[in-house]
GROMACS .gro file of C-alpha atoms in nm:
model
  328
    1UNK     CA    1   2.189   1.715   1.541
    2UNK     CA    2   2.349   1.920   1.263
    3UNK     CA    3   2.124   2.046   0.986
    4UNK     CA    4   2.126   1.827   0.675
    5UNK     CA    5   2.178   1.499   0.865
    6UNK     CA    6   1.954   1.195   0.903
    7UNK     CA    7   1.851   1.107   1.260
    8UNK     CA    8   1.828   0.746   1.383
    9UNK     CA    9   1.536   0.674   1.618
   10UNK     CA   10   1.620   0.362   1.822
   11UNK     CA   11   1.308   0.354   2.042
   12UNK     CA   12   0.944   0.450   2.050
   13UNK     CA   13   1.023   0.724   2.311
   14UNK     CA   14   1.294   0.874   2.088
   15UNK     CA   15   1.056   0.869   1.790
   16UNK     CA   16   0.783   1.046   1.992
   17UNK     CA   17   1.027   1.308   2.119
   18UNK     CA   18   1.141   1.386   1.763
   19UNK     CA   19   0.781   1.436   1.650
   20UNK     CA   20   0.714   1.673   1.943
   21UNK     CA   21   1.045   1.868   1.914
   22UNK     CA   22   0.988   1.924   1.540
   23UNK     CA   23   0.620   2.004   1.574
   24UNK     CA   24   0.608   2.284   1.324
   25UNK     CA   25   0.843   2.131   1.068
   26UNK     CA   26   0.796   1.836   0.831
   27UNK     CA   27   0.928   1.503   0.967
   28UNK     CA   28   0.992   1.220   0.719
   29UNK     CA   29   1.039   0.876   0.870
   30UNK     CA   30   1.190   0.580   0.681
   31UNK     CA   31   1.083   0.245   0.821
   32UNK     CA   32   1.359   0.019   0.699
   33UNK     CA   33   1.530  -0.321   0.757
   34UNK     CA   34   1.900  -0.402   0.732
   35UNK     CA   35   1.836  -0.717   0.518
   36UNK     CA   36   1.661  -0.525   0.236
   37UNK     CA   37   1.902  -0.378  -0.023
   38UNK     CA   38   1.634  -0.134  -0.149
   39UNK     CA   39   1.626   0.019   0.199
   40UNK     CA   40   2.003   0.090   0.183
   41UNK     CA   41   1.943   0.265  -0.156
   42UNK     CA   42   1.661   0.473  -0.007
   43UNK     CA   43   1.876   0.567   0.294
   44UNK     CA   44   2.124   0.718   0.044
   45UNK     CA   45   1.839   0.906  -0.126
   46UNK     CA   46   1.731   1.038   0.220
   47UNK     CA   47   2.086   1.153   0.301
   48UNK     CA   48   2.088   1.356  -0.025
   49UNK     CA   49   1.743   1.502   0.040
   50UNK     CA   50   1.847   1.597   0.398
   51UNK     CA   51   2.128   1.813   0.257
   52UNK     CA   52   1.888   1.980   0.010
   53UNK     CA   53   1.603   2.036   0.264
   54UNK     CA   54   1.770   2.142   0.583
   55UNK     CA   55   1.439   2.261   0.734
   56UNK     CA   56   1.299   1.900   0.708
   57UNK     CA   57   1.385   1.632   0.971
   58UNK     CA   58   1.464   1.291   0.818
   59UNK     CA   59   1.448   0.992   1.051
   60UNK     CA   60   1.554   0.629   1.007
   61UNK     CA   61   1.361   0.375   1.212
   62UNK     CA   62   1.435   0.002   1.192
   63UNK     CA   63   1.085  -0.147   1.157
   64UNK     CA   64   1.145  -0.481   1.325
   65UNK     CA   65   1.352  -0.325   1.613
   66UNK     CA   66   1.068  -0.089   1.719
   67UNK     CA   67   0.761  -0.308   1.661
   68UNK     CA   68   0.522  -0.094   1.868
   69UNK     CA   69   0.570   0.200   1.631
   70UNK     CA   70   0.552  -0.016   1.318
   71UNK     CA   71   0.226  -0.177   1.438
   72UNK     CA   72   0.070   0.155   1.532
   73UNK     CA   73   0.123   0.285   1.179
   74UNK     CA   74   0.045  -0.051   1.008
   75UNK     CA   75   0.389  -0.101   0.855
   76UNK     CA   76   0.374  -0.442   0.684
   77UNK     CA   77   0.664  -0.405   0.444
   78UNK     CA   78   0.985  -0.210   0.388
   79UNK     CA   79   1.074   0.047   0.281
   80UNK     CA   80   0.781   0.257   0.392
   81UNK     CA   81   0.792   0.635   0.444
   82UNK     CA   82   0.559   0.832   0.667
   83UNK     CA   83   0.531   1.212   0.664
   84UNK     CA   84   0.438   1.404   0.980
   85UNK     CA   85   0.337   1.766   1.052
   86UNK     CA   86   0.229   1.884   1.397
   87UNK     CA   87   0.279   1.525   1.525
   88UNK     CA   88   0.007   1.411   1.280
   89UNK     CA   89   0.062   1.175   0.986
   90UNK     CA   90  -0.015   1.364   0.664
   91UNK     CA   91   0.111   1.125   0.395
   92UNK     CA   92   0.259   0.783   0.325
   93UNK     CA   93   0.472   0.617   0.054
   94UNK     CA   94   0.516   0.241   0.032
   95UNK     CA   95   0.812   0.103  -0.162
   96UNK     CA   96   1.144   0.220  -0.300
   97UNK     CA   97   1.031   0.504  -0.528
   98UNK     CA   98   1.302   0.768  -0.515
   99UNK     CA   99   1.135   1.013  -0.763
  100UNK     CA  100   0.803   0.993  -0.573
  101UNK     CA  101   0.977   1.041  -0.235
  102UNK     CA  102   1.157   1.347  -0.370
  103UNK     CA  103   0.832   1.486  -0.506
  104UNK     CA  104   0.641   1.433  -0.180
  105UNK     CA  105   0.920   1.591   0.026
  106UNK     CA  106   0.926   1.894  -0.203
  107UNK     CA  107   0.547   1.927  -0.195
  108UNK     CA  108   0.506   1.898   0.184
  109UNK     CA  109   0.815   2.105   0.262
  110UNK     CA  110   0.694   2.387   0.037
  111UNK     CA  111   0.332   2.381   0.159
  112UNK     CA  112   0.438   2.546   0.486
  113UNK     CA  113   0.559   2.857   0.310
  114UNK     CA  114   0.471   2.885  -0.057
  115UNK     CA  115   0.455   3.178  -0.290
  116UNK     CA  116   0.155   3.219  -0.519
  117UNK     CA  117   0.346   3.083  -0.818
  118UNK     CA  118   0.458   2.765  -0.655
  119UNK     CA  119   0.109   2.722  -0.512
  120UNK     CA  120  -0.022   2.700  -0.865
  121UNK     CA  121   0.232   2.425  -0.942
  122UNK     CA  122   0.136   2.239  -0.623
  123UNK     CA  123  -0.231   2.257  -0.726
  124UNK     CA  124  -0.150   2.121  -1.070
  125UNK     CA  125   0.056   1.834  -0.916
  126UNK     CA  126  -0.230   1.751  -0.683
  127UNK     CA  127  -0.481   1.744  -0.970
  128UNK     CA  128  -0.260   1.500  -1.161
  129UNK     CA  129  -0.240   1.280  -0.848
  130UNK     CA  130  -0.619   1.297  -0.792
  131UNK     CA  131  -0.683   1.197  -1.156
  132UNK     CA  132  -0.450   0.899  -1.113
  133UNK     CA  133  -0.628   0.791  -0.791
  134UNK     CA  134  -0.975   0.829  -0.941
  135UNK     CA  135  -0.864   0.604  -1.231
  136UNK     CA  136  -0.673   0.356  -1.015
  137UNK     CA  137  -0.957   0.099  -1.056
  138UNK     CA  138  -1.273   0.078  -1.270
  139UNK     CA  139  -1.478   0.153  -0.958
  140UNK     CA  140  -1.310   0.369  -0.688
  141UNK     CA  141  -1.460   0.458  -0.352
  142UNK     CA  142  -1.316   0.746  -0.151
  143UNK     CA  143  -1.428   0.688   0.206
  144UNK     CA  144  -1.347   0.731   0.576
  145UNK     CA  145  -1.157   0.420   0.677
  146UNK     CA  146  -1.141   0.093   0.478
  147UNK     CA  147  -1.412  -0.149   0.358
  148UNK     CA  148  -1.316  -0.383   0.651
  149UNK     CA  149  -1.312  -0.097   0.904
  150UNK     CA  150  -1.531   0.195   0.789
  151UNK     CA  151  -1.490   0.497   1.015
  152UNK     CA  152  -1.824   0.669   0.956
  153UNK     CA  153  -2.183   0.551   0.919
  154UNK     CA  154  -2.222   0.680   0.558
  155UNK     CA  155  -1.907   0.502   0.444
  156UNK     CA  156  -2.025   0.180   0.618
  157UNK     CA  157  -2.363   0.199   0.440
  158UNK     CA  158  -2.193   0.259   0.102
  159UNK     CA  159  -1.967  -0.046   0.145
  160UNK     CA  160  -2.268  -0.263   0.248
  161UNK     CA  161  -2.463  -0.161  -0.063
  162UNK     CA  162  -2.166  -0.222  -0.300
  163UNK     CA  163  -2.098  -0.561  -0.141
  164UNK     CA  164  -2.465  -0.663  -0.144
  165UNK     CA  165  -2.470  -0.605  -0.524
  166UNK     CA  166  -2.140  -0.793  -0.573
  167UNK     CA  167  -1.974  -0.480  -0.715
  168UNK     CA  168  -1.598  -0.490  -0.759
  169UNK     CA  169  -1.435  -0.177  -0.618
  170UNK     CA  170  -1.113  -0.041  -0.473
  171UNK     CA  171  -1.104   0.220  -0.199
  172UNK     CA  172  -0.896   0.510  -0.068
  173UNK     CA  173  -0.900   0.612   0.297
  174UNK     CA  174  -0.927   0.993   0.297
  175UNK     CA  175  -0.810   0.998   0.661
  176UNK     CA  176  -0.471   0.876   0.540
  177UNK     CA  177  -0.406   1.186   0.329
  178UNK     CA  178  -0.535   1.530   0.426
  179UNK     CA  179  -0.424   1.680   0.093
  180UNK     CA  180  -0.639   1.435  -0.104
  181UNK     CA  181  -0.926   1.471   0.142
  182UNK     CA  182  -0.945   1.850   0.087
  183UNK     CA  183  -0.832   1.854  -0.277
  184UNK     CA  184  -1.089   1.603  -0.404
  185UNK     CA  185  -1.377   1.815  -0.274
  186UNK     CA  186  -1.263   2.098  -0.499
  187UNK     CA  187  -1.161   1.874  -0.789
  188UNK     CA  188  -1.501   1.697  -0.806
  189UNK     CA  189  -1.704   1.993  -0.678
  190UNK     CA  190  -1.858   1.752  -0.422
  191UNK     CA  191  -1.823   1.863  -0.054
  192UNK     CA  192  -1.874   1.537   0.136
  193UNK     CA  193  -1.761   1.176   0.164
  194UNK     CA  194  -1.798   0.894   0.062
  195UNK     CA  195  -1.755   0.962  -0.313
  196UNK     CA  196  -1.794   0.687  -0.571
  197UNK     CA  197  -1.623   0.703  -0.918
  198UNK     CA  198  -1.677   0.467  -1.210
  199UNK     CA  199  -1.434   0.483  -1.506
  200UNK     CA  200  -1.291   0.809  -1.368
  201UNK     CA  201  -1.631   0.983  -1.352
  202UNK     CA  202  -1.801   1.088  -1.022
  203UNK     CA  203  -2.126   0.897  -0.965
  204UNK     CA  204  -2.199   1.067  -0.631
  205UNK     CA  205  -2.234   1.005  -0.260
  206UNK     CA  206  -2.447   0.775  -0.051
  207UNK     CA  207  -2.787   0.938  -0.137
  208UNK     CA  208  -2.729   0.903  -0.509
  209UNK     CA  209  -2.614   0.540  -0.472
  210UNK     CA  210  -2.929   0.469  -0.271
  211UNK     CA  211  -3.140   0.623  -0.552
  212UNK     CA  212  -2.957   0.414  -0.815
  213UNK     CA  213  -3.018   0.101  -0.605
  214UNK     CA  214  -3.387   0.179  -0.569
  215UNK     CA  215  -3.429   0.238  -0.944
  216UNK     CA  216  -3.236  -0.077  -1.032
  217UNK     CA  217  -2.970   0.120  -1.220
  218UNK     CA  218  -2.684   0.047  -0.981
  219UNK     CA  219  -2.608  -0.293  -1.134
  220UNK     CA  220  -2.572  -0.140  -1.481
  221UNK     CA  221  -2.357   0.152  -1.367
  222UNK     CA  222  -2.096  -0.039  -1.159
  223UNK     CA  223  -1.875  -0.329  -1.270
  224UNK     CA  224  -1.959  -0.668  -1.115
  225UNK     CA  225  -1.700  -0.845  -0.907
  226UNK     CA  226  -1.555  -1.171  -1.031
  227UNK     CA  227  -1.620  -1.426  -0.760
  228UNK     CA  228  -1.316  -1.433  -0.533
  229UNK     CA  229  -1.277  -1.811  -0.561
  230UNK     CA  230  -1.278  -1.796  -0.943
  231UNK     CA  231  -1.030  -1.511  -0.932
  232UNK     CA  232  -0.794  -1.700  -0.699
  233UNK     CA  233  -0.817  -2.011  -0.920
  234UNK     CA  234  -0.721  -1.812  -1.230
  235UNK     CA  235  -0.435  -1.639  -1.044
  236UNK     CA  236  -0.291  -1.970  -0.910
  237UNK     CA  237  -0.305  -2.114  -1.262
  238UNK     CA  238  -0.171  -1.798  -1.436
  239UNK     CA  239   0.169  -1.969  -1.482
  240UNK     CA  240   0.296  -2.326  -1.422
  241UNK     CA  241   0.498  -2.193  -1.128
  242UNK     CA  242   0.329  -1.911  -0.930
  243UNK     CA  243   0.470  -1.737  -0.623
  244UNK     CA  244   0.249  -1.523  -0.401
  245UNK     CA  245   0.481  -1.297  -0.205
  246UNK     CA  246   0.537  -0.950  -0.053
  247UNK     CA  247   0.689  -0.744  -0.338
  248UNK     CA  248   0.804  -0.885  -0.674
  249UNK     CA  249   1.096  -1.062  -0.837
  250UNK     CA  250   1.295  -0.739  -0.857
  251UNK     CA  251   1.209  -0.607  -0.508
  252UNK     CA  252   1.121  -0.846  -0.227
  253UNK     CA  253   0.958  -0.659   0.060
  254UNK     CA  254   1.001  -0.906   0.343
  255UNK     CA  255   1.289  -1.137   0.446
  256UNK     CA  256   1.100  -1.464   0.380
  257UNK     CA  257   1.001  -1.355   0.027
  258UNK     CA  258   1.361  -1.250  -0.044
  259UNK     CA  259   1.492  -1.593   0.062
  260UNK     CA  260   1.240  -1.795  -0.142
  261UNK     CA  261   1.311  -1.586  -0.456
  262UNK     CA  262   1.689  -1.654  -0.420
  263UNK     CA  263   1.622  -2.029  -0.393
  264UNK     CA  264   1.388  -2.040  -0.699
  265UNK     CA  265   1.617  -1.814  -0.903
  266UNK     CA  266   1.903  -2.064  -0.842
  267UNK     CA  267   1.701  -2.343  -1.005
  268UNK     CA  268   1.675  -2.156  -1.330
  269UNK     CA  269   1.305  -2.241  -1.359
  270UNK     CA  270   1.071  -1.976  -1.503
  271UNK     CA  271   0.804  -1.846  -1.262
  272UNK     CA  272   0.556  -1.563  -1.217
  273UNK     CA  273   0.487  -1.363  -0.896
  274UNK     CA  274   0.190  -1.185  -0.743
  275UNK     CA  275   0.243  -0.907  -0.492
  276UNK     CA  276  -0.012  -0.963  -0.211
  277UNK     CA  277   0.059  -0.613  -0.070
  278UNK     CA  278  -0.114  -0.472  -0.383
  279UNK     CA  279  -0.442  -0.657  -0.324
  280UNK     CA  280  -0.585  -0.704   0.026
  281UNK     CA  281  -0.876  -0.921  -0.101
  282UNK     CA  282  -0.633  -1.175  -0.256
  283UNK     CA  283  -0.399  -1.153   0.050
  284UNK     CA  284  -0.676  -1.254   0.292
  285UNK     CA  285  -0.875  -1.480   0.059
  286UNK     CA  286  -0.582  -1.700  -0.046
  287UNK     CA  287  -0.505  -1.788   0.317
  288UNK     CA  288  -0.854  -1.939   0.353
  289UNK     CA  289  -0.864  -2.090   0.000
  290UNK     CA  290  -0.531  -2.272   0.050
  291UNK     CA  291  -0.566  -2.322   0.424
  292UNK     CA  292  -0.217  -2.176   0.463
  293UNK     CA  293  -0.195  -1.877   0.698
  294UNK     CA  294   0.136  -1.710   0.592
  295UNK     CA  295   0.330  -1.579   0.294
  296UNK     CA  296   0.512  -1.649   0.066
  297UNK     CA  297   0.313  -1.933  -0.092
  298UNK     CA  298   0.442  -2.135  -0.388
  299UNK     CA  299   0.212  -2.314  -0.638
  300UNK     CA  300   0.300  -2.552  -0.918
  301UNK     CA  301   0.032  -2.638  -1.179
  302UNK     CA  302  -0.235  -2.489  -0.952
  303UNK     CA  303  -0.133  -2.701  -0.650
  304UNK     CA  304   0.009  -2.554  -0.328
  305UNK     CA  305   0.367  -2.664  -0.258
  306UNK     CA  306   0.406  -2.459   0.061
  307UNK     CA  307   0.599  -2.174   0.214
  308UNK     CA  308   0.965  -2.098   0.272
  309UNK     CA  309   1.033  -2.382   0.520
  310UNK     CA  310   0.893  -2.651   0.289
  311UNK     CA  311   1.083  -2.505  -0.012
  312UNK     CA  312   1.405  -2.512   0.198
  313UNK     CA  313   1.338  -2.878   0.287
  314UNK     CA  314   1.270  -2.974  -0.076
  315UNK     CA  315   1.590  -2.800  -0.181
  316UNK     CA  316   1.792  -2.992   0.082
  317UNK     CA  317   1.645  -3.327  -0.028
  318UNK     CA  318   1.696  -3.255  -0.399
  319UNK     CA  319   1.325  -3.270  -0.472
  320UNK     CA  320   1.266  -2.901  -0.552
  321UNK     CA  321   1.379  -2.894  -0.914
  322UNK     CA  322   1.168  -3.194  -1.031
  323UNK     CA  323   0.863  -3.046  -0.846
  324UNK     CA  324   0.910  -2.705  -1.009
  325UNK     CA  325   0.942  -2.876  -1.349
  326UNK     CA  326   0.617  -3.063  -1.281
  327UNK     CA  327   0.784  -3.404  -1.283
  328UNK     CA  328   0.653  -3.507  -0.937
   0.00000   0.00000   0.00000
């Protein structure tokens, strides 16, 4: 392969070989799909970056053609970018964000050999990112693993306490990003995990949360969760026509969502969307609430119409427009 070119990995073996061959260098992998126009745009962005960063290996991997790799790295939508160093995943970017991709490539490529000056800039960039993460939700938990699958006993206990008190929180898996894992210790001057933040301020680790629970202060410090069922009801009724999908109107992130959007757009009816990839609680909860296991899901006036197949049938029979207008 010539320097400055993008490599195509057509199999799991090829992908593994690339990671091993380029062990010391940065490898950026684009999980893409031929049906998604945003992937084609990001392939162009990658081709440009490959010319600018010849020391970095850029790889295209068709997500649905190599499912074992996609499943291993939990790729549920395209485009998704993974960053590898020494055969280990060091970062991830979901979605078609060219400026963010460029920034991450620059940051990871320079971290292998940086001068003191650029190190200061990298530190400043990281602090900005950490501040954004800390403020990503009113209550943010930085933990090992996820609330569904904690990967250490302390994180598991923390999640159990927060859930027991009905506290609404978002989480960040520090195993998914080594830079955040190390940087947050310095930023917050707190050497261990888990770490709990409320309104951008560090509350502390597990011991402090246990003390707050024992003193009865925990319920006043942390925001209470809206009951999931109430939240789902209000989301379903947010607009007369609501579509729960992967991505949004502008950027569908799966083939089924893309098809249903095209059909609804052709009716000219106004509708709102909710991106289930942005909220795991809604994504799982709505399946149970509606007794419908897949996405997209279309609702009219708070009632489930169905998924793509049903919408296609209604379109064929001429019933879709009256239903969307609430006439049926």
